[in-house]
Structure formats: C-alpha cells, structure tokens
Amino acid sequence: MYLWPSNYIMNTDFEAFKEHLSWLIHPSLIDNISEAEISLSPKFTDTFPILTDLLSQARVLNLNIDHHPHRLFSWTNKNNEVFGWLNKTEPDFTSTLPLIDEHQLLQNEIGGIRESFNQPHPSLSNNQEFMFIGSDCSLGINDWDDYYEDLCKSENIPPIDYKNFISFVIEANGNTTVYDPKTKEVFLFAHDHAFDNVDFLENQPEYTFHTFHNITYFTDYVEALAQEWKNELL
C-alpha cells in the first residue's frame, strides 16, 4: 500500500476534496493518507445492493483528520468532475442508542457521511450536516419538541410517540431525518422546506413530520441516496 507524505500529495481525488472542503477542514489536520480497497460483507451487499454497486466503482483513500479515521470515496461524474463523500469511520464506537441492525451494519462497514462535495442536485445529501454517523445521532427530533408539541396542542392533534426516534441526518437549517427503531420507517421532520419529494404526514400538523416519496424504510433511504449518486457516474 502506497503512503503519501502528508505535506506532498499529488492525487486528483484528494485535491478535489481539499478544493471543495478547505473552508471546513484545514489541510494541517490531515495526515496518514493511503490508497485503500474496501471489502464488504455478504450481509452488507444483500442489504444494500445499489450502494454496493456504487461503492464498487469508487476510488478510496483512508486518511486521518484531527487524529480521527476517515475514508474518502470518490467518483467521476458526467461532467468529468470528481465528486464524493468524506466518511467518518468509528471502529471503536458503541452507541447507547437503539440503532437498528441496518444502520449499525452501515456504520460498521463504511462509516457515516461527514461531508459530500460536487453532489448531484437534487439529492438527499444536499445541505446536510452529517448522515448516518453513529456518534452524531440522537434521540427525538433535534430539539424541535416544543415547536411540535405546541402545534399539536393548538390544532388539537395527538402527537405521535417520537421520543425514541433516531435522528440520523441533520440539515444545516435544523431539519432532521429520523427513523422509528420499532418499525424502521423513515420520516423527515422539517419546520421549513422547499422539497418536491415529501408530503405532510397524515393527521399531523403541517411543517412537522413528512413522508418521502418512494421511501418507507431506512434501507430505502440509503438505497435512494446511492441511486442518486450512481445516476451521475460517468
């Protein structure tokens, strides 16, 4: 395995990553960069076939950022530009949250998405603070409890039991994508959005819980994200 010196990296994918995310991550925090190959378990490939196909076409770098392990997945899009994901891997992390098996499988084998660059438009990955990272997940709806419960009270609508929902994606404006660990169903909680791919959840106040078009369960969400990126491959 070839290891580049941290102060002299001639790699197109890494340079594209630095160009797009230098405002977020200072190059001095990055070291131990090496080319890598990923090996996915049969359980992973059976659970996420579209994602598996996408990952099989990725160019992969392992790197440390501020002493934390990360993995850079890069592809070339139809405009002949590099686009990709920076995933944070957490090999020693054990969550106290009731993460479902599919989420834990994703976390264990490829980590969660810390940042993406040159992403498709539209995409589930746009404007997200993080996606799937176990240590960033939380219970509930990202502190929108009072907003939601006040709306339910004012409209005389019973609130749904959301306290044990897993918030696994957070948007820059505070919107969060959650799943119910009992049913594995996915919902968007959004106080404000301009999406064409969601509907208000029936029997709930508007601009609270939403359902996604063609996405019901966590695995559907992951596969839909992978398909969006796969559609952009050169």
mmCIF file of C-alpha atoms in Angstrom:
data_model
loop_
_atom_site.group_PDB
_atom_site.id
_atom_site.type_symbol
_atom_site.label_atom_id
_atom_site.label_comp_id
_atom_site.label_asym_id
_atom_site.label_seq_id
_atom_site.Cartn_x
_atom_site.Cartn_y
_atom_site.Cartn_z
ATOM 1 C CA MET A 1 0.000 0.000 0.000
ATOM 2 C CA TYR A 2 1.498 3.326 -1.052
ATOM 3 C CA LEU A 3 1.563 6.073 1.585
ATOM 4 C CA TRP A 4 1.828 9.710 0.520
ATOM 5 C CA PRO A 5 3.725 12.132 2.727
ATOM 6 C CA SER A 6 1.175 14.415 4.378
ATOM 7 C CA ASN A 7 2.896 17.529 3.049
ATOM 8 C CA TYR A 8 3.158 16.354 -0.573
ATOM 9 C CA ILE A 9 0.060 14.788 -2.013
ATOM 10 C CA MET A 10 -0.377 14.521 -5.764
ATOM 11 C CA ASN A 11 -3.735 12.846 -6.008
ATOM 12 C CA THR A 12 -6.617 14.158 -8.085
ATOM 13 C CA ASP A 13 -9.321 12.948 -5.720
ATOM 14 C CA PHE A 14 -7.642 14.382 -2.662
ATOM 15 C CA GLU A 15 -7.009 17.692 -4.414
ATOM 16 C CA ALA A 16 -10.692 17.901 -5.406
ATOM 17 C CA PHE A 17 -11.681 17.148 -1.833
ATOM 18 C CA LYS A 18 -9.358 19.862 -0.498
ATOM 19 C CA GLU A 19 -10.619 22.397 -3.038
ATOM 20 C CA HIS A 20 -14.247 21.938 -2.059
ATOM 21 C CA LEU A 21 -13.877 21.454 1.690
ATOM 22 C CA SER A 22 -10.824 23.511 2.664
ATOM 23 C CA TRP A 23 -13.133 26.029 4.360
ATOM 24 C CA LEU A 24 -14.228 23.250 6.708
ATOM 25 C CA ILE A 25 -11.105 21.176 7.274
ATOM 26 C CA HIS A 26 -7.667 22.766 7.403
ATOM 27 C CA PRO A 27 -5.083 20.698 5.479
ATOM 28 C CA SER A 28 -2.770 20.733 8.503
ATOM 29 C CA LEU A 29 -5.269 18.476 10.319
ATOM 30 C CA ILE A 30 -4.995 15.749 7.673
ATOM 31 C CA ASP A 31 -2.377 13.006 7.693
ATOM 32 C CA ASN A 32 -1.769 9.271 7.142
ATOM 33 C CA ILE A 33 -3.285 9.264 3.664
ATOM 34 C CA SER A 34 -3.216 5.964 1.821
ATOM 35 C CA GLU A 35 -4.937 4.259 -1.057
ATOM 36 C CA ALA A 36 -7.410 1.641 0.093
ATOM 37 C CA GLU A 37 -9.771 -1.055 -1.029
ATOM 38 C CA ILE A 38 -12.954 -1.915 0.786
ATOM 39 C CA SER A 39 -14.262 -5.373 1.496
ATOM 40 C CA LEU A 40 -17.989 -5.588 2.134
ATOM 41 C CA SER A 41 -19.665 -8.474 3.906
ATOM 42 C CA PRO A 42 -22.317 -10.615 2.193
ATOM 43 C CA LYS A 43 -24.848 -9.214 4.652
ATOM 44 C CA PHE A 44 -23.991 -5.677 3.523
ATOM 45 C CA THR A 45 -24.169 -6.478 -0.181
ATOM 46 C CA ASP A 46 -27.513 -8.240 0.286
ATOM 47 C CA THR A 47 -28.950 -5.392 2.343
ATOM 48 C CA PHE A 48 -27.676 -2.516 0.182
ATOM 49 C CA PRO A 49 -27.235 -3.783 -3.414
ATOM 50 C CA ILE A 50 -27.374 -0.341 -5.078
ATOM 51 C CA LEU A 51 -24.962 1.145 -2.571
ATOM 52 C CA THR A 52 -22.691 -1.860 -3.053
ATOM 53 C CA ASP A 53 -22.600 -1.248 -6.804
ATOM 54 C CA LEU A 54 -21.830 2.430 -6.249
ATOM 55 C CA LEU A 55 -19.037 1.654 -3.797
ATOM 56 C CA SER A 56 -17.552 -0.939 -6.138
ATOM 57 C CA GLN A 57 -16.858 1.899 -8.593
ATOM 58 C CA ALA A 58 -15.338 4.240 -6.012
ATOM 59 C CA ARG A 59 -11.719 5.244 -5.642
ATOM 60 C CA VAL A 60 -10.955 5.038 -1.932
ATOM 61 C CA LEU A 61 -8.486 6.818 0.324
ATOM 62 C CA ASN A 62 -8.012 6.271 4.030
ATOM 63 C CA LEU A 63 -6.971 9.343 5.986
ATOM 64 C CA ASN A 64 -6.914 10.756 9.483
ATOM 65 C CA ILE A 65 -8.475 14.123 10.238
ATOM 66 C CA ASP A 66 -7.523 15.566 13.607
ATOM 67 C CA HIS A 67 -6.463 12.031 14.621
ATOM 68 C CA HIS A 68 -9.848 10.501 13.730
ATOM 69 C CA PRO A 69 -10.068 7.884 10.935
ATOM 70 C CA HIS A 70 -11.950 8.831 7.784
ATOM 71 C CA ARG A 71 -12.463 7.376 4.341
ATOM 72 C CA LEU A 72 -12.785 9.366 1.117
ATOM 73 C CA PHE A 73 -14.974 7.790 -1.569
ATOM 74 C CA SER A 74 -14.549 9.470 -4.957
ATOM 75 C CA TRP A 75 -16.119 9.028 -8.377
ATOM 76 C CA THR A 76 -16.130 10.901 -11.686
ATOM 77 C CA ASN A 77 -19.425 12.421 -12.777
ATOM 78 C CA LYS A 78 -20.882 13.048 -16.224
ATOM 79 C CA ASN A 79 -19.190 16.453 -16.330
ATOM 80 C CA ASN A 80 -15.837 14.717 -15.834
ATOM 81 C CA GLU A 81 -15.560 16.207 -12.346
ATOM 82 C CA VAL A 82 -14.591 14.441 -9.151
ATOM 83 C CA PHE A 83 -17.407 14.111 -6.659
ATOM 84 C CA GLY A 84 -17.546 12.176 -3.450
ATOM 85 C CA TRP A 85 -18.172 11.511 0.213
ATOM 86 C CA LEU A 86 -15.953 12.035 3.204
ATOM 87 C CA ASN A 87 -16.981 9.311 5.637
ATOM 88 C CA LYS A 88 -16.089 9.260 9.294
ATOM 89 C CA THR A 89 -15.367 5.734 10.462
ATOM 90 C CA GLU A 90 -15.789 4.835 14.109
ATOM 91 C CA PRO A 91 -14.290 1.379 14.630
ATOM 92 C CA ASP A 92 -14.350 1.593 18.424
ATOM 93 C CA PHE A 93 -17.669 3.388 18.864
ATOM 94 C CA THR A 94 -20.552 1.661 20.610
ATOM 95 C CA SER A 95 -23.812 3.596 20.617
ATOM 96 C CA THR A 96 -26.120 3.708 23.612
ATOM 97 C CA LEU A 97 -28.980 4.452 21.204
ATOM 98 C CA PRO A 98 -31.249 1.719 19.828
ATOM 99 C CA LEU A 99 -29.753 1.812 16.337
ATOM 100 C CA ILE A 100 -31.398 -0.697 14.033
ATOM 101 C CA ASP A 101 -29.292 -3.516 12.602
ATOM 102 C CA GLU A 102 -29.195 -1.982 9.111
ATOM 103 C CA HIS A 103 -27.882 1.306 10.467
ATOM 104 C CA GLN A 104 -25.273 -0.457 12.575
ATOM 105 C CA LEU A 105 -24.233 -2.514 9.549
ATOM 106 C CA LEU A 106 -23.719 0.658 7.516
ATOM 107 C CA GLN A 107 -21.829 2.278 10.356
ATOM 108 C CA ASN A 108 -19.565 -0.727 10.890
ATOM 109 C CA GLU A 109 -18.563 -1.232 7.258
ATOM 110 C CA ILE A 110 -18.288 2.240 5.693
ATOM 111 C CA GLY A 111 -18.999 4.727 8.493
ATOM 112 C CA GLY A 112 -21.248 7.733 8.048
ATOM 113 C CA ILE A 113 -21.058 10.704 5.699
ATOM 114 C CA ARG A 114 -19.443 13.748 7.280
ATOM 115 C CA GLU A 115 -19.355 15.824 4.091
ATOM 116 C CA SER A 116 -20.083 15.428 0.403
ATOM 117 C CA PHE A 117 -18.842 17.546 -2.483
ATOM 118 C CA ASN A 118 -19.944 18.200 -6.055
ATOM 119 C CA GLN A 119 -23.080 16.300 -5.119
ATOM 120 C CA PRO A 120 -25.992 15.782 -7.514
ATOM 121 C CA HIS A 121 -28.853 18.263 -7.497
ATOM 122 C CA PRO A 122 -31.273 17.474 -6.090
ATOM 123 C CA SER A 123 -30.028 14.856 -3.663
ATOM 124 C CA LEU A 124 -30.764 13.638 -0.168
ATOM 125 C CA SER A 125 -27.155 14.548 0.634
ATOM 126 C CA ASN A 126 -27.536 18.265 -0.109
ATOM 127 C CA ASN A 127 -27.059 20.741 2.752
ATOM 128 C CA GLN A 128 -26.641 18.052 5.382
ATOM 129 C CA GLU A 129 -24.509 18.492 8.486
ATOM 130 C CA PHE A 130 -23.989 14.729 8.673
ATOM 131 C CA MET A 131 -25.592 11.477 7.558
ATOM 132 C CA PHE A 132 -25.603 8.175 9.485
ATOM 133 C CA ILE A 133 -22.619 8.932 11.787
ATOM 134 C CA GLY A 134 -23.311 6.979 14.958
ATOM 135 C CA SER A 135 -21.709 9.411 17.403
ATOM 136 C CA ASP A 136 -23.725 12.315 15.960
ATOM 137 C CA CYS A 137 -27.090 10.560 16.121
ATOM 138 C CA SER A 138 -29.549 11.411 18.874
ATOM 139 C CA LEU A 139 -32.986 10.561 20.167
ATOM 140 C CA GLY A 140 -36.011 12.590 19.137
ATOM 141 C CA ILE A 141 -36.379 15.404 16.619
ATOM 142 C CA ASN A 142 -33.303 17.590 17.115
ATOM 143 C CA ASP A 143 -34.783 19.841 19.825
ATOM 144 C CA TRP A 144 -37.981 20.665 17.928
ATOM 145 C CA ASP A 145 -40.048 19.205 20.778
ATOM 146 C CA ASP A 146 -41.650 22.461 21.956
ATOM 147 C CA TYR A 147 -42.388 23.616 18.405
ATOM 148 C CA TYR A 148 -44.020 20.305 17.542
ATOM 149 C CA GLU A 149 -45.990 19.864 20.741
ATOM 150 C CA ASP A 150 -47.246 23.468 20.672
ATOM 151 C CA LEU A 151 -48.561 22.942 17.133
ATOM 152 C CA CYS A 152 -50.236 19.699 18.152
ATOM 153 C CA LYS A 153 -51.862 21.431 21.103
ATOM 154 C CA SER A 154 -53.035 24.439 19.087
ATOM 155 C CA GLU A 155 -54.542 22.194 16.401
ATOM 156 C CA ASN A 156 -55.875 19.640 18.885
ATOM 157 C CA ILE A 157 -53.909 16.823 17.227
ATOM 158 C CA PRO A 158 -52.433 13.989 19.296
ATOM 159 C CA PRO A 159 -48.626 13.952 18.951
ATOM 160 C CA ILE A 160 -47.028 10.769 17.764
ATOM 161 C CA ASP A 161 -44.610 8.913 20.028
ATOM 162 C CA TYR A 162 -41.336 10.343 18.719
ATOM 163 C CA LYS A 163 -39.162 10.365 21.839
ATOM 164 C CA ASN A 164 -37.297 7.190 20.825
ATOM 165 C CA PHE A 165 -36.958 8.060 17.146
ATOM 166 C CA ILE A 166 -33.349 8.092 15.934
ATOM 167 C CA SER A 167 -32.238 11.358 14.348
ATOM 168 C CA PHE A 168 -29.641 10.145 11.823
ATOM 169 C CA VAL A 169 -29.423 13.066 9.375
ATOM 170 C CA ILE A 170 -29.415 16.757 10.259
ATOM 171 C CA GLU A 171 -29.754 19.532 7.703
ATOM 172 C CA ALA A 172 -27.988 22.867 8.010
ATOM 173 C CA ASN A 173 -31.272 24.617 8.913
ATOM 174 C CA GLY A 174 -32.078 22.131 11.663
ATOM 175 C CA ASN A 175 -34.404 19.818 9.775
ATOM 176 C CA THR A 176 -33.795 16.195 10.679
ATOM 177 C CA THR A 177 -34.426 12.812 9.124
ATOM 178 C CA VAL A 178 -35.424 10.194 11.676
ATOM 179 C CA TYR A 179 -36.454 6.584 11.870
ATOM 180 C CA ASP A 180 -38.652 4.660 14.254
ATOM 181 C CA PRO A 181 -36.472 1.825 15.613
ATOM 182 C CA LYS A 182 -39.570 -0.330 16.115
ATOM 183 C CA THR A 183 -40.804 -0.183 12.510
ATOM 184 C CA LYS A 184 -37.656 1.104 10.701
ATOM 185 C CA GLU A 185 -39.875 3.689 8.970
ATOM 186 C CA VAL A 186 -38.214 6.965 7.952
ATOM 187 C CA PHE A 187 -39.667 10.460 8.338
ATOM 188 C CA LEU A 188 -38.459 13.977 7.676
ATOM 189 C CA PHE A 189 -39.124 16.494 10.433
ATOM 190 C CA ALA A 190 -38.981 19.884 8.762
ATOM 191 C CA HIS A 191 -40.255 23.214 10.016
ATOM 192 C CA ASP A 192 -39.417 24.769 6.658
ATOM 193 C CA HIS A 193 -38.529 23.153 3.366
ATOM 194 C CA ALA A 194 -38.653 23.512 -0.403
ATOM 195 C CA PHE A 195 -38.584 19.827 -1.288
ATOM 196 C CA ASP A 196 -40.632 18.223 -4.030
ATOM 197 C CA ASN A 197 -40.093 14.693 -2.767
ATOM 198 C CA VAL A 198 -42.038 14.787 0.523
ATOM 199 C CA ASP A 199 -45.633 15.007 1.725
ATOM 200 C CA PHE A 200 -47.058 16.076 5.058
ATOM 201 C CA LEU A 201 -47.666 13.092 7.316
ATOM 202 C CA GLU A 202 -51.384 12.448 7.586
ATOM 203 C CA ASN A 203 -53.112 13.525 10.796
ATOM 204 C CA GLN A 204 -50.158 15.654 11.863
ATOM 205 C CA PRO A 205 -49.649 19.443 11.792
ATOM 206 C CA GLU A 206 -48.181 20.760 8.561
ATOM 207 C CA TYR A 207 -44.452 21.548 8.583
ATOM 208 C CA THR A 208 -43.699 18.911 11.163
ATOM 209 C CA PHE A 209 -43.453 15.270 10.109
ATOM 210 C CA HIS A 210 -43.243 14.348 6.421
ATOM 211 C CA THR A 211 -43.018 11.157 4.429
ATOM 212 C CA PHE A 212 -40.674 10.749 1.463
ATOM 213 C CA HIS A 213 -41.827 9.738 -1.981
ATOM 214 C CA ASN A 214 -40.830 6.124 -2.722
ATOM 215 C CA ILE A 215 -39.013 5.799 0.600
ATOM 216 C CA THR A 216 -40.583 3.952 3.513
ATOM 217 C CA TYR A 217 -37.799 2.262 5.456
ATOM 218 C CA PHE A 218 -34.199 3.033 6.395
ATOM 219 C CA THR A 219 -32.818 0.740 3.713
ATOM 220 C CA ASP A 220 -34.986 2.513 1.117
ATOM 221 C CA TYR A 221 -33.445 5.822 2.163
ATOM 222 C CA VAL A 222 -29.877 4.550 1.885
ATOM 223 C CA GLU A 223 -30.537 2.942 -1.481
ATOM 224 C CA ALA A 224 -32.280 6.076 -2.818
ATOM 225 C CA LEU A 225 -29.236 8.146 -1.864
ATOM 226 C CA ALA A 226 -26.939 5.659 -3.579
ATOM 227 C CA GLN A 227 -29.098 5.691 -6.713
ATOM 228 C CA GLU A 228 -28.947 9.491 -6.924
ATOM 229 C CA TRP A 229 -25.152 9.345 -6.929
ATOM 230 C CA LYS A 230 -24.983 6.322 -9.185
ATOM 231 C CA ASN A 231 -27.100 8.157 -11.767
ATOM 232 C CA GLU A 232 -24.378 10.809 -12.035
ATOM 233 C CA LEU A 233 -21.493 8.450 -12.744
ATOM 234 C CA LEU A 234 -19.545 8.971 -15.945
#
